[in-house]
C-alpha atoms as an extended CHARMM CRD file, in Angstrom:
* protein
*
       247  EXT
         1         1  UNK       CA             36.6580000000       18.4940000000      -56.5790000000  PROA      1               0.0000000000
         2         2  UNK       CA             40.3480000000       19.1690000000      -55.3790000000  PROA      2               0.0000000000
         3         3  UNK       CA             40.9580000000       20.5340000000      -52.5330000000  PROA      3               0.0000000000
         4         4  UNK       CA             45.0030000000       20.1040000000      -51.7700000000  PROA      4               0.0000000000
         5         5  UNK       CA             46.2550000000       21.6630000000      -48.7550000000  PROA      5               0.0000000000
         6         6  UNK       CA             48.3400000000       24.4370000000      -49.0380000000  PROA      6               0.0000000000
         7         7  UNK       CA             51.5370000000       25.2850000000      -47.4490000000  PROA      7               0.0000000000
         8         8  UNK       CA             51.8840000000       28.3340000000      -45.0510000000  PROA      8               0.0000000000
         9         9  UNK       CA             53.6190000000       30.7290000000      -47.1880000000  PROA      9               0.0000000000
        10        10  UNK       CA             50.5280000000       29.9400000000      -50.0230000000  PROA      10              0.0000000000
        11        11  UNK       CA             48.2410000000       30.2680000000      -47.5880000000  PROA      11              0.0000000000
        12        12  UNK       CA             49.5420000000       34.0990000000      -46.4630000000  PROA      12              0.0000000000
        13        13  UNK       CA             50.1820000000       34.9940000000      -49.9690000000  PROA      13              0.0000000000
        14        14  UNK       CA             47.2790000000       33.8200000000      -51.4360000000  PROA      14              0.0000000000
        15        15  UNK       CA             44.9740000000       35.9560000000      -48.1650000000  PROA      15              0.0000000000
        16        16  UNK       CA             47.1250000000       39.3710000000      -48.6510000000  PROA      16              0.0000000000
        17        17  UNK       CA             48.5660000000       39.3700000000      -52.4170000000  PROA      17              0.0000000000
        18        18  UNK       CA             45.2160000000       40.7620000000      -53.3330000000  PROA      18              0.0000000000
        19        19  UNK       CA             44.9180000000       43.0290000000      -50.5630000000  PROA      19              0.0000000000
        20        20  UNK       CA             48.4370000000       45.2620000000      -51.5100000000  PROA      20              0.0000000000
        21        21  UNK       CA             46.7140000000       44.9120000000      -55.5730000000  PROA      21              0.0000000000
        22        22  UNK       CA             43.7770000000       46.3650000000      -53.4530000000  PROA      22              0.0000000000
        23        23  UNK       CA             45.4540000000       49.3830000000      -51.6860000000  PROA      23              0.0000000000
        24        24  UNK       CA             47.8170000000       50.4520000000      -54.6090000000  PROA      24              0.0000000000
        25        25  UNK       CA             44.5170000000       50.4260000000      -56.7460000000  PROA      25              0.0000000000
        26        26  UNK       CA             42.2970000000       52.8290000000      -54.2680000000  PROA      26              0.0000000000
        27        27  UNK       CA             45.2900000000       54.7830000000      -53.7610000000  PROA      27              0.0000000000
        28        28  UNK       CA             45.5940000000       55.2530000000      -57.7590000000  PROA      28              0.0000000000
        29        29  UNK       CA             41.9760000000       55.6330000000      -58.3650000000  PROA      29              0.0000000000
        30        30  UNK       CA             41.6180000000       58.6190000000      -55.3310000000  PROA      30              0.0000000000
        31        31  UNK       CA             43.5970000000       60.5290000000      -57.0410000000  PROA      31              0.0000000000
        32        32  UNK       CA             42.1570000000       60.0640000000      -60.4010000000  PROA      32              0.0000000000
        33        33  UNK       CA             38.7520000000       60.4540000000      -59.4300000000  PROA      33              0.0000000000
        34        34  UNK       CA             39.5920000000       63.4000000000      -57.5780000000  PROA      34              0.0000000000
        35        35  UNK       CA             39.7140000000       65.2470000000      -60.6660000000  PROA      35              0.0000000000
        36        36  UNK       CA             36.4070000000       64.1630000000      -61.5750000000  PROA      36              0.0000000000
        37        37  UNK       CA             34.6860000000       66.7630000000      -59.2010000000  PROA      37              0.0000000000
        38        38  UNK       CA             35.2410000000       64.8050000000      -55.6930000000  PROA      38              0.0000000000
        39        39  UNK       CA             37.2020000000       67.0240000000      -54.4570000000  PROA      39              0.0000000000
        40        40  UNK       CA             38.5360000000       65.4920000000      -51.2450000000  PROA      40              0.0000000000
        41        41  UNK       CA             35.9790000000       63.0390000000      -51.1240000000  PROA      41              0.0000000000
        42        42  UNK       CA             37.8730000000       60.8770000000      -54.1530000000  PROA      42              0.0000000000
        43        43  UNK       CA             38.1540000000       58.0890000000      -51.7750000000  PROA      43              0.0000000000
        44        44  UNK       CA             34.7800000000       57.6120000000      -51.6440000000  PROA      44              0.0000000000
        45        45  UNK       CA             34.0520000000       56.6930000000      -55.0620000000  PROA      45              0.0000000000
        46        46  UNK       CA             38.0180000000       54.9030000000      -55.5980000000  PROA      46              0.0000000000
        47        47  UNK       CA             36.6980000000       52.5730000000      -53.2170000000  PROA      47              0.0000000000
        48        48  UNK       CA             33.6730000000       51.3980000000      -55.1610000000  PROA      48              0.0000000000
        49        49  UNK       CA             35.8180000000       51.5900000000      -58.5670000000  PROA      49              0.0000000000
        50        50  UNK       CA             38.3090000000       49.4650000000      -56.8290000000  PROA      50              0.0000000000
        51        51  UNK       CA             35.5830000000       46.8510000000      -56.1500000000  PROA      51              0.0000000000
        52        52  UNK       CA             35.7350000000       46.5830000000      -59.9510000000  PROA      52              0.0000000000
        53        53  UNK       CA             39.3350000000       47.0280000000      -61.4600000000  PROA      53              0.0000000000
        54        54  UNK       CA             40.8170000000       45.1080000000      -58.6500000000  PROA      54              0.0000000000
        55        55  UNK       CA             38.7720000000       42.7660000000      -56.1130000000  PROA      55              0.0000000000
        56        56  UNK       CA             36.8450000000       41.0700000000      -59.2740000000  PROA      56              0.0000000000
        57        57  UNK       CA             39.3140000000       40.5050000000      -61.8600000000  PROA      57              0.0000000000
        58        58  UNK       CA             41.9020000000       39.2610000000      -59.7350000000  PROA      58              0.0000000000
        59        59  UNK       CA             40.7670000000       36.9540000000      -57.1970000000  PROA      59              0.0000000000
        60        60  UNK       CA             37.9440000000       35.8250000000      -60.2780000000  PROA      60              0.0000000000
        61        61  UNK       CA             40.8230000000       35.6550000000      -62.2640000000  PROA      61              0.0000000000
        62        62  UNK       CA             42.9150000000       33.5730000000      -59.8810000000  PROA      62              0.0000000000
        63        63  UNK       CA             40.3080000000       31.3320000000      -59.3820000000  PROA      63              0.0000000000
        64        64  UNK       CA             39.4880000000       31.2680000000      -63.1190000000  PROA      64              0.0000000000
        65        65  UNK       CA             43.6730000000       30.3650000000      -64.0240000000  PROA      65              0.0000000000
        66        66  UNK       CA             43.3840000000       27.4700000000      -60.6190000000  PROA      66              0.0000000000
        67        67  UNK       CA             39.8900000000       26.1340000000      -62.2070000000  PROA      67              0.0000000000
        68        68  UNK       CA             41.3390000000       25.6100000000      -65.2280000000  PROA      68              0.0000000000
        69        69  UNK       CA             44.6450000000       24.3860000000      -64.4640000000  PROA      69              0.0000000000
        70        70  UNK       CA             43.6410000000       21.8760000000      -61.9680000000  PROA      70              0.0000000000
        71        71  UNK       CA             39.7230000000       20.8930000000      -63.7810000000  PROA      71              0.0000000000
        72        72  UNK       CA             40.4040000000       21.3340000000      -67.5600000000  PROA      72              0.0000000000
        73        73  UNK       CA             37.3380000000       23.5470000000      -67.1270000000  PROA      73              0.0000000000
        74        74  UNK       CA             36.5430000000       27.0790000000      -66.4400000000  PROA      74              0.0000000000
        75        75  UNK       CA             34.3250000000       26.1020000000      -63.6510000000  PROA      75              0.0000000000
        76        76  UNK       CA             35.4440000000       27.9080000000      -60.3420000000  PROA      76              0.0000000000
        77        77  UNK       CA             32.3650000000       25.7750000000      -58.3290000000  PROA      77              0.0000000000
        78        78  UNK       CA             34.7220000000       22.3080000000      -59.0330000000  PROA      78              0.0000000000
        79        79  UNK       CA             37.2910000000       24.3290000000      -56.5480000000  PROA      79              0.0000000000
        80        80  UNK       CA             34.8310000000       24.9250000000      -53.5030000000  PROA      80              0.0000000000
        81        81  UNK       CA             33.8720000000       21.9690000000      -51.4800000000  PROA      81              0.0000000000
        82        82  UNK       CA             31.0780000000       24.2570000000      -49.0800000000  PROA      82              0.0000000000
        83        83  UNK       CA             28.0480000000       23.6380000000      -51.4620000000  PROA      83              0.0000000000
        84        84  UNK       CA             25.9100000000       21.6490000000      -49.0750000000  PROA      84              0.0000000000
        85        85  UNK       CA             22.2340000000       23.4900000000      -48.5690000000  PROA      85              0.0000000000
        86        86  UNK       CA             20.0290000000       24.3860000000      -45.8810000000  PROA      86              0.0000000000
        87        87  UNK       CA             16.5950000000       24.4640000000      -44.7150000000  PROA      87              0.0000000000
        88        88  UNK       CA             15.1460000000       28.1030000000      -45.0440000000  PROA      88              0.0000000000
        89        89  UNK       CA             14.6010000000       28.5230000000      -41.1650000000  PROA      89              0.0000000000
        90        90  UNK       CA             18.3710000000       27.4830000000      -40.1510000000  PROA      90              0.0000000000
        91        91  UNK       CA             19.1960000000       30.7470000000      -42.4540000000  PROA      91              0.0000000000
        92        92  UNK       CA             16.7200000000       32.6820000000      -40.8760000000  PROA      92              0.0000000000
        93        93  UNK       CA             18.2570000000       31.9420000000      -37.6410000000  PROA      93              0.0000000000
        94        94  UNK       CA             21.4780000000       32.3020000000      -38.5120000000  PROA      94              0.0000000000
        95        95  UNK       CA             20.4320000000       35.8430000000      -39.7980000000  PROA      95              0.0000000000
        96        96  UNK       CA             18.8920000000       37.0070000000      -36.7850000000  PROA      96              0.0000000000
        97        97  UNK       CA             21.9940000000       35.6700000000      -34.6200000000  PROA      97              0.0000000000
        98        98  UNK       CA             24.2150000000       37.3570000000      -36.9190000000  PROA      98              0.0000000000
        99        99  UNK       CA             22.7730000000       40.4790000000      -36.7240000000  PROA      99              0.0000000000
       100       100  UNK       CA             23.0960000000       40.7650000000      -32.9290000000  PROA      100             0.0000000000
       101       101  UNK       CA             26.2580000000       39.5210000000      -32.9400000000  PROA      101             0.0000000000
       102       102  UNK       CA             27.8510000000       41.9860000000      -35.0680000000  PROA      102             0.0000000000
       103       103  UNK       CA             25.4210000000       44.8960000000      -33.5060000000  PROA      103             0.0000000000
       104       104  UNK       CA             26.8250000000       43.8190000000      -29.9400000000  PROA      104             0.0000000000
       105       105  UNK       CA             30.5610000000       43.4960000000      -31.1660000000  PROA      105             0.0000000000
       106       106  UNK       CA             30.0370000000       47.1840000000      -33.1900000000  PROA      106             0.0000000000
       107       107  UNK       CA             28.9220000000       48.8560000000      -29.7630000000  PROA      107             0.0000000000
       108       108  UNK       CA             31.9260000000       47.4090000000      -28.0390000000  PROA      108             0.0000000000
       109       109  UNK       CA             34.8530000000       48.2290000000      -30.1780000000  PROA      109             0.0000000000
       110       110  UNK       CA             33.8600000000       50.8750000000      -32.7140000000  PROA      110             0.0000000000
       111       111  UNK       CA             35.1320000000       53.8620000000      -29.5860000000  PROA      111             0.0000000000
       112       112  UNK       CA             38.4150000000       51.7210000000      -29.0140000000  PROA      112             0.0000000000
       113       113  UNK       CA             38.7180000000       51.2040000000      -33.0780000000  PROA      113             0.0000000000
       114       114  UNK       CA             38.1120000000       54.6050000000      -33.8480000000  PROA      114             0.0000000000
       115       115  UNK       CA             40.3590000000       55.9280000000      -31.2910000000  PROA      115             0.0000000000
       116       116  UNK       CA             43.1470000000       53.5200000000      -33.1170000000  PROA      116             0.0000000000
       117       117  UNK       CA             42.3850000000       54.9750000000      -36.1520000000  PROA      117             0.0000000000
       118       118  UNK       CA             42.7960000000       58.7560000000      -34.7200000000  PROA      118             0.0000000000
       119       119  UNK       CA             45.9140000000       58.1560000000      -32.7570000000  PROA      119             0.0000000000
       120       120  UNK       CA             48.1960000000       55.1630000000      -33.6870000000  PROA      120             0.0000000000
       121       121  UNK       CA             46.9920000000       55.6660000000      -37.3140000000  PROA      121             0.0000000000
       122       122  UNK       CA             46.7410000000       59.1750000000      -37.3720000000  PROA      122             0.0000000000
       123       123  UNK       CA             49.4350000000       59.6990000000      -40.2640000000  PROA      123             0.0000000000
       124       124  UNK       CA             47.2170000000       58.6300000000      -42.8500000000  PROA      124             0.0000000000
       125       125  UNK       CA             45.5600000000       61.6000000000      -44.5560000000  PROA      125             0.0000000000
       126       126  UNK       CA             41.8850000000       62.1400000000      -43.1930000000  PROA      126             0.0000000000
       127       127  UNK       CA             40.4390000000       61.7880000000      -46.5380000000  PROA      127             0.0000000000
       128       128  UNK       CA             41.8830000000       58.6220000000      -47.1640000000  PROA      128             0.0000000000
       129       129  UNK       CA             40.9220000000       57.2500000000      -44.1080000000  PROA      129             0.0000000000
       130       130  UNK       CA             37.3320000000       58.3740000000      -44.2220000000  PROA      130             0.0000000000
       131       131  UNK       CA             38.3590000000       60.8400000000      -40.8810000000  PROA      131             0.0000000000
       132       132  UNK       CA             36.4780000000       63.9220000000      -40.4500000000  PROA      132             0.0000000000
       133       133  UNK       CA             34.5200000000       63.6300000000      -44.0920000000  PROA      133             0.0000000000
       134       134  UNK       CA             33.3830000000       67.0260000000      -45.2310000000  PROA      134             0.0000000000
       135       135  UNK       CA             30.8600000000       65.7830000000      -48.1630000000  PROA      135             0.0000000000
       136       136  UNK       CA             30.1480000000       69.7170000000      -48.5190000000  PROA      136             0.0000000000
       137       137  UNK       CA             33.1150000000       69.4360000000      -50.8170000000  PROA      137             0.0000000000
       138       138  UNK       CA             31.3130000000       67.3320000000      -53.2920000000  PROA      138             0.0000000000
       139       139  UNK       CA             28.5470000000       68.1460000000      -55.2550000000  PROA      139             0.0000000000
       140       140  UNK       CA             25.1350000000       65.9650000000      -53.8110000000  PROA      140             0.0000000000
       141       141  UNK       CA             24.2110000000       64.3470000000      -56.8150000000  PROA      141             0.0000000000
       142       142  UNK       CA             27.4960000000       62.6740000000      -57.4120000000  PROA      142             0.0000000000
       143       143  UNK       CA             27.6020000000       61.4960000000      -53.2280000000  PROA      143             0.0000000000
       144       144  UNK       CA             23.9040000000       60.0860000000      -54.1650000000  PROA      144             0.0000000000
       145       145  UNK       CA             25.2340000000       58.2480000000      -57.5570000000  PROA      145             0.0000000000
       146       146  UNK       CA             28.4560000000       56.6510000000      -55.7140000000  PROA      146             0.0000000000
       147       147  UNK       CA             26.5490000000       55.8920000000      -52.6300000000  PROA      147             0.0000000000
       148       148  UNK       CA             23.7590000000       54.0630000000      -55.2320000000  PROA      148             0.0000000000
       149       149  UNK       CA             26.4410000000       52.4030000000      -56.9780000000  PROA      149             0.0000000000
       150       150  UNK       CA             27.7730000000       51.1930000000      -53.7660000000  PROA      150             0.0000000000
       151       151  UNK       CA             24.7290000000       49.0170000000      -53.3540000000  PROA      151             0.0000000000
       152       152  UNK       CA             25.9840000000       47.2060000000      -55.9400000000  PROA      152             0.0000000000
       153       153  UNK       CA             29.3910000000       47.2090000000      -55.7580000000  PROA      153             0.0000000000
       154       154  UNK       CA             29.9280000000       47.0850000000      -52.0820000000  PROA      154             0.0000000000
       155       155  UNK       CA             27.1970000000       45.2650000000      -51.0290000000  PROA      155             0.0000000000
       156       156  UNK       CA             26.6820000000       42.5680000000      -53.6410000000  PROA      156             0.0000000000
       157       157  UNK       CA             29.5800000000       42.2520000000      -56.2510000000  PROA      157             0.0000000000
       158       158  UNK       CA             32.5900000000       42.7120000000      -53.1370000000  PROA      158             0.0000000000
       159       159  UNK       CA             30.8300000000       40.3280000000      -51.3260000000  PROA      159             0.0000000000
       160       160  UNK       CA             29.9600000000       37.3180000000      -53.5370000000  PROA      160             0.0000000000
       161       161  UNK       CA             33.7020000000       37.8510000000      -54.9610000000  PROA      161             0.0000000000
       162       162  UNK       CA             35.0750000000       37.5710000000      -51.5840000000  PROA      162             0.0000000000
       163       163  UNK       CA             33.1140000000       34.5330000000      -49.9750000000  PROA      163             0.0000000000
       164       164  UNK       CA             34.0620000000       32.5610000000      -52.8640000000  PROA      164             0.0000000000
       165       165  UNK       CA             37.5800000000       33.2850000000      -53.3600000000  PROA      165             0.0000000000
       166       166  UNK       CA             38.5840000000       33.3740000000      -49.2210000000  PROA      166             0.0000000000
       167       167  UNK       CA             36.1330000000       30.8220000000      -47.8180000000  PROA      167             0.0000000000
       168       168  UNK       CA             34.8460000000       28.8940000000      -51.0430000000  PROA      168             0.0000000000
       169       169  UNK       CA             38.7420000000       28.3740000000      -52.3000000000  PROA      169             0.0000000000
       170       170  UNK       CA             41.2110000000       29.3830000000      -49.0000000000  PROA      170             0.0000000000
       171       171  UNK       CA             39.2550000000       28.8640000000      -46.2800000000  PROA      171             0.0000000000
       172       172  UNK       CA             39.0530000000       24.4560000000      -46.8270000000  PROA      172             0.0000000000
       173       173  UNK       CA             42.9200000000       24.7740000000      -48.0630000000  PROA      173             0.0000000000
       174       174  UNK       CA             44.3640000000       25.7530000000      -44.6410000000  PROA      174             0.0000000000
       175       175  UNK       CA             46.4840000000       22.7540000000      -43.2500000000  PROA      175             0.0000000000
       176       176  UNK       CA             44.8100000000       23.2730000000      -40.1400000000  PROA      176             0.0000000000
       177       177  UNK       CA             42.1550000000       22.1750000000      -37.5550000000  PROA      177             0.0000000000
       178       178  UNK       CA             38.4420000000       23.4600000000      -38.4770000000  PROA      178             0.0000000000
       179       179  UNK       CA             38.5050000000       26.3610000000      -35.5930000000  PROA      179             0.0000000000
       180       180  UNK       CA             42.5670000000       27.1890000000      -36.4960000000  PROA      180             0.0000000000
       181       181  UNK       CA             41.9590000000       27.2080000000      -40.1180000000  PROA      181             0.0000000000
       182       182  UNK       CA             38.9210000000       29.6990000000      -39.4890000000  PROA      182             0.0000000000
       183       183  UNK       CA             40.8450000000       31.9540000000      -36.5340000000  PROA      183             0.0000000000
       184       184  UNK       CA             43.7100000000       31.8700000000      -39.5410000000  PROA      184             0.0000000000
       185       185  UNK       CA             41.2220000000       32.9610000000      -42.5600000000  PROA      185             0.0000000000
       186       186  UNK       CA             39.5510000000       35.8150000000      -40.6420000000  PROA      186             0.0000000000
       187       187  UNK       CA             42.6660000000       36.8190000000      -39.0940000000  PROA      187             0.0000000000
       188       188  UNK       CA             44.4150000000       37.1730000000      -42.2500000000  PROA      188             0.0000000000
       189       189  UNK       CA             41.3510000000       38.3380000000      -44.4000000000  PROA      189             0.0000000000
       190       190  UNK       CA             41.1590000000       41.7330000000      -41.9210000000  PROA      190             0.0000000000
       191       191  UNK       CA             44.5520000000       42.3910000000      -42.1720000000  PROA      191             0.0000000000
       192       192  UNK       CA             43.9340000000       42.0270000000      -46.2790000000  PROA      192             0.0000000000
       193       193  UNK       CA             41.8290000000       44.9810000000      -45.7330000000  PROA      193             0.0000000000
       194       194  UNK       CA             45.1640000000       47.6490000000      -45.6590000000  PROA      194             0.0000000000
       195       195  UNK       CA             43.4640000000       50.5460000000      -46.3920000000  PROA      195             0.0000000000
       196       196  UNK       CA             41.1560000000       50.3850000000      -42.7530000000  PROA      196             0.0000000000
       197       197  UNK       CA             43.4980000000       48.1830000000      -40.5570000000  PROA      197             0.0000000000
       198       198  UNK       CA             41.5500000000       49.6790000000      -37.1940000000  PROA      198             0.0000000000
       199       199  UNK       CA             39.3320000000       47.7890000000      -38.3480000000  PROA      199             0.0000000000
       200       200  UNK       CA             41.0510000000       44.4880000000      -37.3940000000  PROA      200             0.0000000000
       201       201  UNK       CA             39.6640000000       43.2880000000      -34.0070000000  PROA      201             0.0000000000
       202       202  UNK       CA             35.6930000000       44.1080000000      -34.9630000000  PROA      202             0.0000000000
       203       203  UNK       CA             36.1550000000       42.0660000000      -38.3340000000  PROA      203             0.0000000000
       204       204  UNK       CA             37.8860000000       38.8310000000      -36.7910000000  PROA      204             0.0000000000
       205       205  UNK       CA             35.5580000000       38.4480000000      -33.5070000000  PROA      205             0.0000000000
       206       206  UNK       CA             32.2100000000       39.2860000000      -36.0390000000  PROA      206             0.0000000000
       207       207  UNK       CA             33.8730000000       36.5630000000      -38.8450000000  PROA      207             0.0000000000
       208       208  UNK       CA             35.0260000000       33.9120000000      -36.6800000000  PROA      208             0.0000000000
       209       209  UNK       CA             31.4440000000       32.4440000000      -35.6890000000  PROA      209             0.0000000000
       210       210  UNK       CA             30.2710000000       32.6960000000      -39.0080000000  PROA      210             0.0000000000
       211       211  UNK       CA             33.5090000000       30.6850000000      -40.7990000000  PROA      211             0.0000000000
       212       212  UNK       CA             33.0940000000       28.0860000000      -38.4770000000  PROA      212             0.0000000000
       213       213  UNK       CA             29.2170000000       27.8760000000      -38.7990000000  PROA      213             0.0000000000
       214       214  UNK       CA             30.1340000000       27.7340000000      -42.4910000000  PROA      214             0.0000000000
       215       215  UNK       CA             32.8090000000       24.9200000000      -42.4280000000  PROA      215             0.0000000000
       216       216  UNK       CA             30.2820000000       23.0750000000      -39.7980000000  PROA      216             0.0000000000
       217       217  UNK       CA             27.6050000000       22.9420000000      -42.5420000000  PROA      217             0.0000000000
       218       218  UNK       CA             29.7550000000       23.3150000000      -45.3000000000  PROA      218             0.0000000000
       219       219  UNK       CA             27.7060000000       25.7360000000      -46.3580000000  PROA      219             0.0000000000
       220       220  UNK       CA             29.1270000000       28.6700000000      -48.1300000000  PROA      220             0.0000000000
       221       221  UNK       CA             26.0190000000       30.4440000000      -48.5930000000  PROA      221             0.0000000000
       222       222  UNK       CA             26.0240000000       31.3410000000      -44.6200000000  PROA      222             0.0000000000
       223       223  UNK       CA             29.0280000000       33.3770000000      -45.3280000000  PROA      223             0.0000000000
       224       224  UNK       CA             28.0190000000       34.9360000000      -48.7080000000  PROA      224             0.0000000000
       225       225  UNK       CA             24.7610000000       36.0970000000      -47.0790000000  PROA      225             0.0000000000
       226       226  UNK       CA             25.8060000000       37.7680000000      -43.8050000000  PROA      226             0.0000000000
       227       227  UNK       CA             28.5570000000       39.3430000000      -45.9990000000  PROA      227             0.0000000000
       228       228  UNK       CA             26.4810000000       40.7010000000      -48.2100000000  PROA      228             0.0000000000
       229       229  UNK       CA             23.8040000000       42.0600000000      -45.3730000000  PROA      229             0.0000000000
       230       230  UNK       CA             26.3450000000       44.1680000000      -43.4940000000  PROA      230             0.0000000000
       231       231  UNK       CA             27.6660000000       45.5610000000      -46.6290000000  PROA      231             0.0000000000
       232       232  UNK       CA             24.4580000000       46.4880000000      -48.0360000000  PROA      232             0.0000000000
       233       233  UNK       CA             23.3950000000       48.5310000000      -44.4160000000  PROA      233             0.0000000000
       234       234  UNK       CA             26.9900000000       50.1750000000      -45.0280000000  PROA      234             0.0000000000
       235       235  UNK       CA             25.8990000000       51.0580000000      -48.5430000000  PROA      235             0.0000000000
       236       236  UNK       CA             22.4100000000       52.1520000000      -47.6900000000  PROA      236             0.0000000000
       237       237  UNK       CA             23.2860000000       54.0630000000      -44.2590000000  PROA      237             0.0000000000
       238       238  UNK       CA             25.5720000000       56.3740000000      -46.1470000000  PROA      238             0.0000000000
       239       239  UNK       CA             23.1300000000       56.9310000000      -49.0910000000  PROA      239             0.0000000000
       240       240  UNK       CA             20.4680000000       57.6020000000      -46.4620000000  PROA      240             0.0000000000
       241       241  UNK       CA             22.9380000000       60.2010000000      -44.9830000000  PROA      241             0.0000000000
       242       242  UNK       CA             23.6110000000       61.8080000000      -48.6000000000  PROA      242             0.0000000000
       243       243  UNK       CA             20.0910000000       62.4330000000      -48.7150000000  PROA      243             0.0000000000
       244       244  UNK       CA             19.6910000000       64.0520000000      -45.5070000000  PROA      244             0.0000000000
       245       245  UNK       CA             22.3370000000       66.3630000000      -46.1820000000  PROA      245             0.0000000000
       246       246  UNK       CA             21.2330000000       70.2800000000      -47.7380000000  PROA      246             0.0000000000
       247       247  UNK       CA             20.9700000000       71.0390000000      -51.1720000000  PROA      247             0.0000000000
């Protein structure tokens, strides 16, 4: 299983590269799908549709070219040295640690981050930046299908893509110390995210505990799971606010 450091100019390229394939895609695909019948909710469904024609085949892809390059095999698990397991109740706790964490971090910077995003970032259209949504605009049956397909997309297929490619492949690459290498990988995987950069501070201070956790157990399956459970109440906290909404 190779695992060869890489230099600090891979490292950065290799954390945002995908992220500007990322933003030109959801830019693209909002105003494609916007004459689809979203109206000025196009962003909503890009974003899901970018989960697809961008996050998967590329970093996949990348891992598929590295895997075979380096292991004469298309086997992307030879590249991730985190595949040590767990006992069921150390995930349980984790979980349940997790989840307060990121509830306690939420209630402390989603005013300041929000405020960021209305003032310093206030030059990006609101629809783009999910500001002010008027779903009205939209017909309810397509907000119900994108926020369904979001389940999938956002809170399964983004995730298990992600984990894999920044902390199964990056994260063990950083010519670093454990807690720099992790400070480094969450630090540059929230500024990968381009299209919500208020989002910066919230991401790193809910990501950091959980990289290290996974590098201390070597344990990638920490990462893919709390990933994956804060997508998926994303995913079903909009849907469940579609539904609410009048017919």
């Amino acid at each position: 299983m190779s695992s060869r450091k890489h230099t600090a100019f891979q490292t950065i390229l290799l954390h945002l590269l995908p992220g500007i394939f990322n933003l030109l895609a959801i830019i693209l695909l909002t105003l494609l799908v916007k004459r689809l019948g979203f109206a000025e909710n196009g962003r909503l469904f890009a974003g899901e549709l970018m989960i697809i024609f961008s996050i998967v085949p590329i970093q996949i892809g990348f891992l598929l070219f590295v895997a075979k390059k380096t292991t004469k095999s298309y086997n992307i698990w030879k590249l991730i040295p985190f595949q040590e397991k767990s006992k069921f109740v150390e995930y349980l706790i984790f979980v349940i640690i997790m989840i307060v964490w990121a509830l306690v971090v939420s209630a402390i910077l989603t005013p300041f981050e929000h405020g960021l995003r209305d003032s310093l970032f206030a030059f990006v259209p609101d629809n783009f930046a999910l500001r002010n949504v008027d779903y009205s605009l939209t017909s309810k049956n397509l907000l119900i299908f994108v926020a369904s397909f979001s389940i999938l997309t956002n809170g399964i297929i983004a995730p298990i893509t992600e984990e894999i490619y920044f902390r199964g492949y990056l994260l063990p690459r950083i010519n670093l110390s454990p807690i720099m290498a992790v400070i480094v990988n969450a630090s540059l995987f929230s500024l990968y995210h381009f299209f919500s950069p208020w989002y910066f501070f919230s991401r790193v201070l809910m990501m950091i505990p959980i990289y290290y956790w996974v590098m201390k157990r070597k344990n990638i399956r920490f990462s893919i799971m709390a990933h994956i459970i804060a997508n998926v109440f994303t995913s079903v906290s909009l849907l469940v606010g579609i539904l609410k909404l009048p017919v």
